[in-house]
mmCIF file of C-alpha atoms in Angstrom:
data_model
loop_
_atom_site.group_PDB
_atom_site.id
_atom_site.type_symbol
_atom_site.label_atom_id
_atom_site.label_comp_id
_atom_site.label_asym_id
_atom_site.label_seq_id
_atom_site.Cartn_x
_atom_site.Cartn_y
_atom_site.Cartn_z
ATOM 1 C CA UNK A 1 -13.277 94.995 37.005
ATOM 2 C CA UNK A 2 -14.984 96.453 40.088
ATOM 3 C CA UNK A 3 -16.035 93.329 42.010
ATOM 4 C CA UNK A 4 -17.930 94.943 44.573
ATOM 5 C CA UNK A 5 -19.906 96.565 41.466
ATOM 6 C CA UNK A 6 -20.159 93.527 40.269
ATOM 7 C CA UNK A 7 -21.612 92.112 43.262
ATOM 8 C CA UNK A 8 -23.986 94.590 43.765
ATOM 9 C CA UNK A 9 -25.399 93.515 39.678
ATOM 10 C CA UNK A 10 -25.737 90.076 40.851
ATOM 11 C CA UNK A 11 -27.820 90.784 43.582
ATOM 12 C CA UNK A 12 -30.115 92.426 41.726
ATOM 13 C CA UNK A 13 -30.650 89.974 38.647
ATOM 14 C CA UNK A 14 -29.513 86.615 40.300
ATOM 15 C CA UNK A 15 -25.816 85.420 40.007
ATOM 16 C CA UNK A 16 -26.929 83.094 37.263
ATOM 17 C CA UNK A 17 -28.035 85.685 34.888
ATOM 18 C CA UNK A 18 -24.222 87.780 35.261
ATOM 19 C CA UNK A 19 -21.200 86.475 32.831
ATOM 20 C CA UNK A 20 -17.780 87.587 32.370
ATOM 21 C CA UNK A 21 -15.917 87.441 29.264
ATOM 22 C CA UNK A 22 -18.689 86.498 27.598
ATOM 23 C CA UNK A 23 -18.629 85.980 23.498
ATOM 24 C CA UNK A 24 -20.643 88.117 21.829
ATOM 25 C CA UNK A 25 -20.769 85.572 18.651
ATOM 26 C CA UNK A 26 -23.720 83.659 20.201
ATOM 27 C CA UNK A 27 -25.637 86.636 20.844
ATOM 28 C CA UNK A 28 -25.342 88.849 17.287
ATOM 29 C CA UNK A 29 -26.592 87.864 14.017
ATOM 30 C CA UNK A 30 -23.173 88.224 12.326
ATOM 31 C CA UNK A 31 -21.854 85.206 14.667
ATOM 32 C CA UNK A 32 -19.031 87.022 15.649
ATOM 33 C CA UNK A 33 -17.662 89.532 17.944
ATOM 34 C CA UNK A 34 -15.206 89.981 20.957
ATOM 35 C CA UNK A 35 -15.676 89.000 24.640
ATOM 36 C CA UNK A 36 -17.967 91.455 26.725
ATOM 37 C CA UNK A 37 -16.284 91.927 30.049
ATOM 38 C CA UNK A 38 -19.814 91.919 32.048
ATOM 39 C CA UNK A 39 -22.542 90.042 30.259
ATOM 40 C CA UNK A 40 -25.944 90.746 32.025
ATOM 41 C CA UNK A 41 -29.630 89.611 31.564
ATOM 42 C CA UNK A 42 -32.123 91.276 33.779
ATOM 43 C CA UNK A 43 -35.461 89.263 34.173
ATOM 44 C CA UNK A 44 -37.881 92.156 34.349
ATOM 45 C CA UNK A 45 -38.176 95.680 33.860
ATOM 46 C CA UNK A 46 -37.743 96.653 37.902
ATOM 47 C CA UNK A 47 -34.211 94.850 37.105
ATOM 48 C CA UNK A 48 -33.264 96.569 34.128
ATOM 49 C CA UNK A 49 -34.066 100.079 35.887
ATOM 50 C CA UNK A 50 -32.189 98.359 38.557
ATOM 51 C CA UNK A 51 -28.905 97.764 37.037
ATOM 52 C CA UNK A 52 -28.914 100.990 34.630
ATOM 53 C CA UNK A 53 -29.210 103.016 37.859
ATOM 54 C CA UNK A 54 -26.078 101.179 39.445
ATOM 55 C CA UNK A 55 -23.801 101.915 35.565
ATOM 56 C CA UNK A 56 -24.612 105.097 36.274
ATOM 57 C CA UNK A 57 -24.056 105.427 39.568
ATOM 58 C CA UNK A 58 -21.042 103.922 39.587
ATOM 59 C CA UNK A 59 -20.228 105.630 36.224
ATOM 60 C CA UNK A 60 -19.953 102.259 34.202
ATOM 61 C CA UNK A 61 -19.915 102.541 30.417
ATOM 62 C CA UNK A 62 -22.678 100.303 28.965
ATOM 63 C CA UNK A 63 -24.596 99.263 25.988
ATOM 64 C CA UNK A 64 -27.880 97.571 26.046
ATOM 65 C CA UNK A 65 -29.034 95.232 22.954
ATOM 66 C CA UNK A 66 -31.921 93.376 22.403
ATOM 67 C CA UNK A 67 -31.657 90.397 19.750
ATOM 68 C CA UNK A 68 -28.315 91.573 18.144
ATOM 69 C CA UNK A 69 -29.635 91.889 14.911
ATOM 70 C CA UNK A 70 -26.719 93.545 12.630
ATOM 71 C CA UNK A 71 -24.077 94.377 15.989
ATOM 72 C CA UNK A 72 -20.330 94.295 16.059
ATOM 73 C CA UNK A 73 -19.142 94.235 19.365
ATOM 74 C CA UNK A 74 -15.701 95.040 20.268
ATOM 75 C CA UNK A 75 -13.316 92.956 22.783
ATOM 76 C CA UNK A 76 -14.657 95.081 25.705
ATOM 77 C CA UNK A 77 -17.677 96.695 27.607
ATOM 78 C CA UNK A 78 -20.299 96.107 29.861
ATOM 79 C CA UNK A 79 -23.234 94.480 27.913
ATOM 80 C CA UNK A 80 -27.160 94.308 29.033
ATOM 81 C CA UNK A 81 -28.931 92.357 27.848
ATOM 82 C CA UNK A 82 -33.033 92.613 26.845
ATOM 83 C CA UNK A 83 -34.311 89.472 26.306
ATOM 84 C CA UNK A 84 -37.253 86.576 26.634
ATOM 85 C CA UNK A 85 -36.608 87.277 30.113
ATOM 86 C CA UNK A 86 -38.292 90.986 29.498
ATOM 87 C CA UNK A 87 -40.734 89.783 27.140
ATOM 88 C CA UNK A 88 -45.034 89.644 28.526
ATOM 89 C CA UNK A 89 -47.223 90.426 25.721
ATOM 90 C CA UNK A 90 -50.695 92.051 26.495
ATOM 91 C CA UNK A 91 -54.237 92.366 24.179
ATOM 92 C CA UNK A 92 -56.109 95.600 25.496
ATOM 93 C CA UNK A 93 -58.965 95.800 22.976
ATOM 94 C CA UNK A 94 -57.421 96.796 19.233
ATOM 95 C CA UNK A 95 -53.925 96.934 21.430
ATOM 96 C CA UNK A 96 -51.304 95.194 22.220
ATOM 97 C CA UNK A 97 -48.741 96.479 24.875
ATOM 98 C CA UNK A 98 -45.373 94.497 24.821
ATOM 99 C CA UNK A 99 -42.197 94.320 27.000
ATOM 100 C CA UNK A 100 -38.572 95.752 25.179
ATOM 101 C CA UNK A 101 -37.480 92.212 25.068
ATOM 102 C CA UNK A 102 -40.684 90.610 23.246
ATOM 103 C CA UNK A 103 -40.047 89.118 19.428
ATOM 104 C CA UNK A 104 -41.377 90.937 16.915
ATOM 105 C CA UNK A 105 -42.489 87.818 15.207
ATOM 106 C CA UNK A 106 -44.269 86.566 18.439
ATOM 107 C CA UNK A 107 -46.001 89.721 19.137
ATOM 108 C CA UNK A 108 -47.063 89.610 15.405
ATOM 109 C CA UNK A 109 -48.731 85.826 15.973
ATOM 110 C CA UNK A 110 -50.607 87.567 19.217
ATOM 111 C CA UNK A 111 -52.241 90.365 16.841
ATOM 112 C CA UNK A 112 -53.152 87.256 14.165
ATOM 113 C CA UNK A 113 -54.473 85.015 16.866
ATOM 114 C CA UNK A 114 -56.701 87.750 18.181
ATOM 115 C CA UNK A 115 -57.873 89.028 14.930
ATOM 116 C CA UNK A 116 -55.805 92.287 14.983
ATOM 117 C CA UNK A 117 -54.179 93.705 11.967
ATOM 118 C CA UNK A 118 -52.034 96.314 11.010
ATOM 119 C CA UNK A 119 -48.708 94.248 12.355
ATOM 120 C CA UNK A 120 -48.383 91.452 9.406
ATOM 121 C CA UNK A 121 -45.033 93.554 7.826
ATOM 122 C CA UNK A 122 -42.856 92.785 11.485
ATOM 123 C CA UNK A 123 -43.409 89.173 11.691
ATOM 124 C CA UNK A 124 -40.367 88.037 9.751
ATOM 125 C CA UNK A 125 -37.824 90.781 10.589
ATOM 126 C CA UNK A 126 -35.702 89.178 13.495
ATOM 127 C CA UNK A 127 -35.567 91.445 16.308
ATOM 128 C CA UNK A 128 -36.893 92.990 19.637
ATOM 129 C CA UNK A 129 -39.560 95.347 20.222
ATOM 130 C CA UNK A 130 -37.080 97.698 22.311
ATOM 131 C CA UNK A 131 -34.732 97.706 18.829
ATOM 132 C CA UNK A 132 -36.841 97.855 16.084
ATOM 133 C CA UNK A 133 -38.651 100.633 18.322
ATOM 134 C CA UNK A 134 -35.186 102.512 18.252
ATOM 135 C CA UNK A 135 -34.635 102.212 14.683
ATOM 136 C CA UNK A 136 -37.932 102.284 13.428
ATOM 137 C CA UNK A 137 -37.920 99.086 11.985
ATOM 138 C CA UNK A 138 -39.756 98.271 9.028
ATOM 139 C CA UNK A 139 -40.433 95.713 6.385
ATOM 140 C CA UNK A 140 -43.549 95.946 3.078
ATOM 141 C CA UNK A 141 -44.646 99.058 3.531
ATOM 142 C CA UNK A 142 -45.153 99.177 7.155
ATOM 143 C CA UNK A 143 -43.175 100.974 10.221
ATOM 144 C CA UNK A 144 -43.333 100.687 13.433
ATOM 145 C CA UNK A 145 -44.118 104.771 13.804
ATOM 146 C CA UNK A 146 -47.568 103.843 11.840
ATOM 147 C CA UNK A 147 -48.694 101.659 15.088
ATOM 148 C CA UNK A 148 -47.008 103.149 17.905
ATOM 149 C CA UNK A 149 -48.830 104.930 20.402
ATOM 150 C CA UNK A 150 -46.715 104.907 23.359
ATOM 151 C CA UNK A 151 -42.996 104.055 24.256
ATOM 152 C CA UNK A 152 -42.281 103.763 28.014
ATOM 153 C CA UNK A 153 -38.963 104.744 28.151
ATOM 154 C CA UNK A 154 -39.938 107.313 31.254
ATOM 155 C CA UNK A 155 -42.691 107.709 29.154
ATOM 156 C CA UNK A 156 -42.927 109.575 25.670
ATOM 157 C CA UNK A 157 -46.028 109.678 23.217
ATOM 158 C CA UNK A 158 -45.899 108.382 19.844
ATOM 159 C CA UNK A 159 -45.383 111.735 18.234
ATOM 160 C CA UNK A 160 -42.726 112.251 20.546
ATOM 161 C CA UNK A 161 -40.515 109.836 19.062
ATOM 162 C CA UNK A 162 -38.958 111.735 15.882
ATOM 163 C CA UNK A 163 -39.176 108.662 13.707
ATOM 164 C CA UNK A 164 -37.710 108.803 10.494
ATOM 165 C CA UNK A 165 -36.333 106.127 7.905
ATOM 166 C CA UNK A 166 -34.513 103.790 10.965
ATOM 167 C CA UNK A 167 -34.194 106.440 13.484
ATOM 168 C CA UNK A 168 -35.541 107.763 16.349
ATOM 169 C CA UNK A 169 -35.069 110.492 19.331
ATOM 170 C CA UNK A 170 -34.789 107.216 21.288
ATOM 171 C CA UNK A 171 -31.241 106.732 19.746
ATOM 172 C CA UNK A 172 -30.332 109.690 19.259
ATOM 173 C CA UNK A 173 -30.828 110.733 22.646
ATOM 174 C CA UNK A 174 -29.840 107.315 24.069
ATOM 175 C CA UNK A 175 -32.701 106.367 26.130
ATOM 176 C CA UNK A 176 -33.869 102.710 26.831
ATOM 177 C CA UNK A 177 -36.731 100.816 25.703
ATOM 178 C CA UNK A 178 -38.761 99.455 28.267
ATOM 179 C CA UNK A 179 -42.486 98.854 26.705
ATOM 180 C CA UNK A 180 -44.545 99.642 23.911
ATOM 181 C CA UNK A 181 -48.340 99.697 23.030
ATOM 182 C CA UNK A 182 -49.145 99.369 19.360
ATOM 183 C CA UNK A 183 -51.985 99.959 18.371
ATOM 184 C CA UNK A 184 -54.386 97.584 15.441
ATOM 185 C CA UNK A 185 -57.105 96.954 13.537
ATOM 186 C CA UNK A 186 -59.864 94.487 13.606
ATOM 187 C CA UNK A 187 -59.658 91.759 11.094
ATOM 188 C CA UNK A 188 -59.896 88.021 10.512
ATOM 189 C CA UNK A 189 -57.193 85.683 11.775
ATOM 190 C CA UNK A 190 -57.675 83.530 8.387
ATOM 191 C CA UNK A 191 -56.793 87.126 6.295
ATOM 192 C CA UNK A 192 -54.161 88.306 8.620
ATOM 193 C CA UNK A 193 -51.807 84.861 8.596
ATOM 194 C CA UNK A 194 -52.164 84.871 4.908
ATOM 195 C CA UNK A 195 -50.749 88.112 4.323
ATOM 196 C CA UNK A 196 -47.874 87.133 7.194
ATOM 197 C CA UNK A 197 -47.155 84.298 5.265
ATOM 198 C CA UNK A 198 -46.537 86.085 1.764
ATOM 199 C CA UNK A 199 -44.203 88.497 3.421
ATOM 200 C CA UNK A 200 -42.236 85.310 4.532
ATOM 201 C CA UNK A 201 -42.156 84.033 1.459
ATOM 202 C CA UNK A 202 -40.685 87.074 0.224
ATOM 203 C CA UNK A 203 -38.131 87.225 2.441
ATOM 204 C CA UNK A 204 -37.037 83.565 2.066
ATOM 205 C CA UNK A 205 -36.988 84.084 -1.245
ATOM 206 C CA UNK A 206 -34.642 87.288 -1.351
ATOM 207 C CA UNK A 207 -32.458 86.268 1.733
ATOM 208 C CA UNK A 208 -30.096 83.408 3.032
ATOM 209 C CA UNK A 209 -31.885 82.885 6.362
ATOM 210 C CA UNK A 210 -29.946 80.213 7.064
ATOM 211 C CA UNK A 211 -26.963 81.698 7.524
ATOM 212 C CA UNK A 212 -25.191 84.803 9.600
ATOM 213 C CA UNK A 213 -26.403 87.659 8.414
ATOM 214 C CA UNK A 214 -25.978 91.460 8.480
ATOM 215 C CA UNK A 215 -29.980 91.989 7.530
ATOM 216 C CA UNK A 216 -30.445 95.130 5.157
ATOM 217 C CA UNK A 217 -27.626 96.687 5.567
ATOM 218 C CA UNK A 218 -27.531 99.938 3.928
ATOM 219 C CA UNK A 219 -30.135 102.548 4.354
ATOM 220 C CA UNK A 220 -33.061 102.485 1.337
ATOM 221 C CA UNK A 221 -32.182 105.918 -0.784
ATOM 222 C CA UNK A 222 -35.638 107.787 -0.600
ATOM 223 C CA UNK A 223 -37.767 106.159 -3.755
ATOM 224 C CA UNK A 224 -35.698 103.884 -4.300
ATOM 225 C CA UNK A 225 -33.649 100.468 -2.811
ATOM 226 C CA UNK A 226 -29.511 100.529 -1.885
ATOM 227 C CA UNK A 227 -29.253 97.290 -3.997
#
């Protein structure tokens, strides 16, 4: 390991916020994984540009995750981290512009608490805007690609994206999340919360949230459900 590279990373995001041979099992929803040989958390999107530029530059391998939500990690790589650190949530009218590393469930709570709907079907699924963004995450009926307007990755429109069923040009083309704006309806908090809370019902009901968990793991057959 470079440690003049690795010096360089710490500078930028704070010595604090840079591991090595870190486990991956606290960080993925399975609860396991290997050791990451760099492990690092950048605390705002000026730091994240930051230490992508330096990989690069240096011609570092890397992978950047957001909540681990259905990752195996192997016993090696450079990992980065999107996280709470990343995470400011902003209402602009019927919008709401997030950062990559903002929880879908929290930014769902900010659309009910200002009477914005449209966003009830993301509240339970655990994960990141910057993933389920990637994937095109989903839950009830509702995708992200059905309130997306913009994704600042540089910056590409909403119908730039090429979202299909859990895809994007985002991972295809392996750019990074850095923001989103989504955009909602106007509705009643009281309405909104209820119809949150039904869909986590559902979910308790169908899935062991208590334990480590792979998610939906096999891609929905069109009209139809893998199990």
């Amino acid at each position: 390991m470079d440690n003049a590279f690795i010096e360089k990373i710490k500078e930028v995001v704070g010595e604090k916020y840079v591991k090595e041979n870190e486990s991956m099992a606290s960080h993925c929803t399975f609860r396991c994984g290997g050791n990451a040989e760099l492990f690092v958390t950048p605390g705002s999107i000026d730091e994240l540009t930051q230490v992508v530029a330096l990989c690069r530059e240096n011609n570092v391998e890397f992978l950047v995750i957001g909540n681990g939500s259905n990752l195996l990690v192997k016993d090696e790589g450079y990992i980065i981290e999107v996280n709470s650190r990343i995470s400011f949530i902003d209402v602009i009218g019927e919008d709401i512009v997030a950062d990559a590393g903002a929880k879908l469930s929290a930014v769902a709570v900010t659309a009910m608490e200002n009477d914005l709907g449209g966003f009830e079907f993301a509240h339970g699924i655990p994960g990141n805007i910057g993933g389920a963004v990637m994937m095109n995450a989903g839950a009830y009926g509702g995708e992200m690609k059905q309130v997306l307007k913009w994704v600042k990755v540089l910056t590409l429109d909403a119908s730039e994206l090429e979202m299909g069923y859990r895809t994007s040009i985002i991972e295809k083309k392996g750019y990074i999340v850095l923001q989103a704006r989504i955009g909602l309806n106007i509705g009643f908090s009281e309405d909104i919360g209820l119809i949150m809370q039904m869909f986590m019902q559902k979910r308790r009901a169908s899935q062991p949230l208590e334990y480590p968990s792979a998610g939906s793991t096999f891609k929905r057959p069109e009209g139809y459900f893998a199990g």
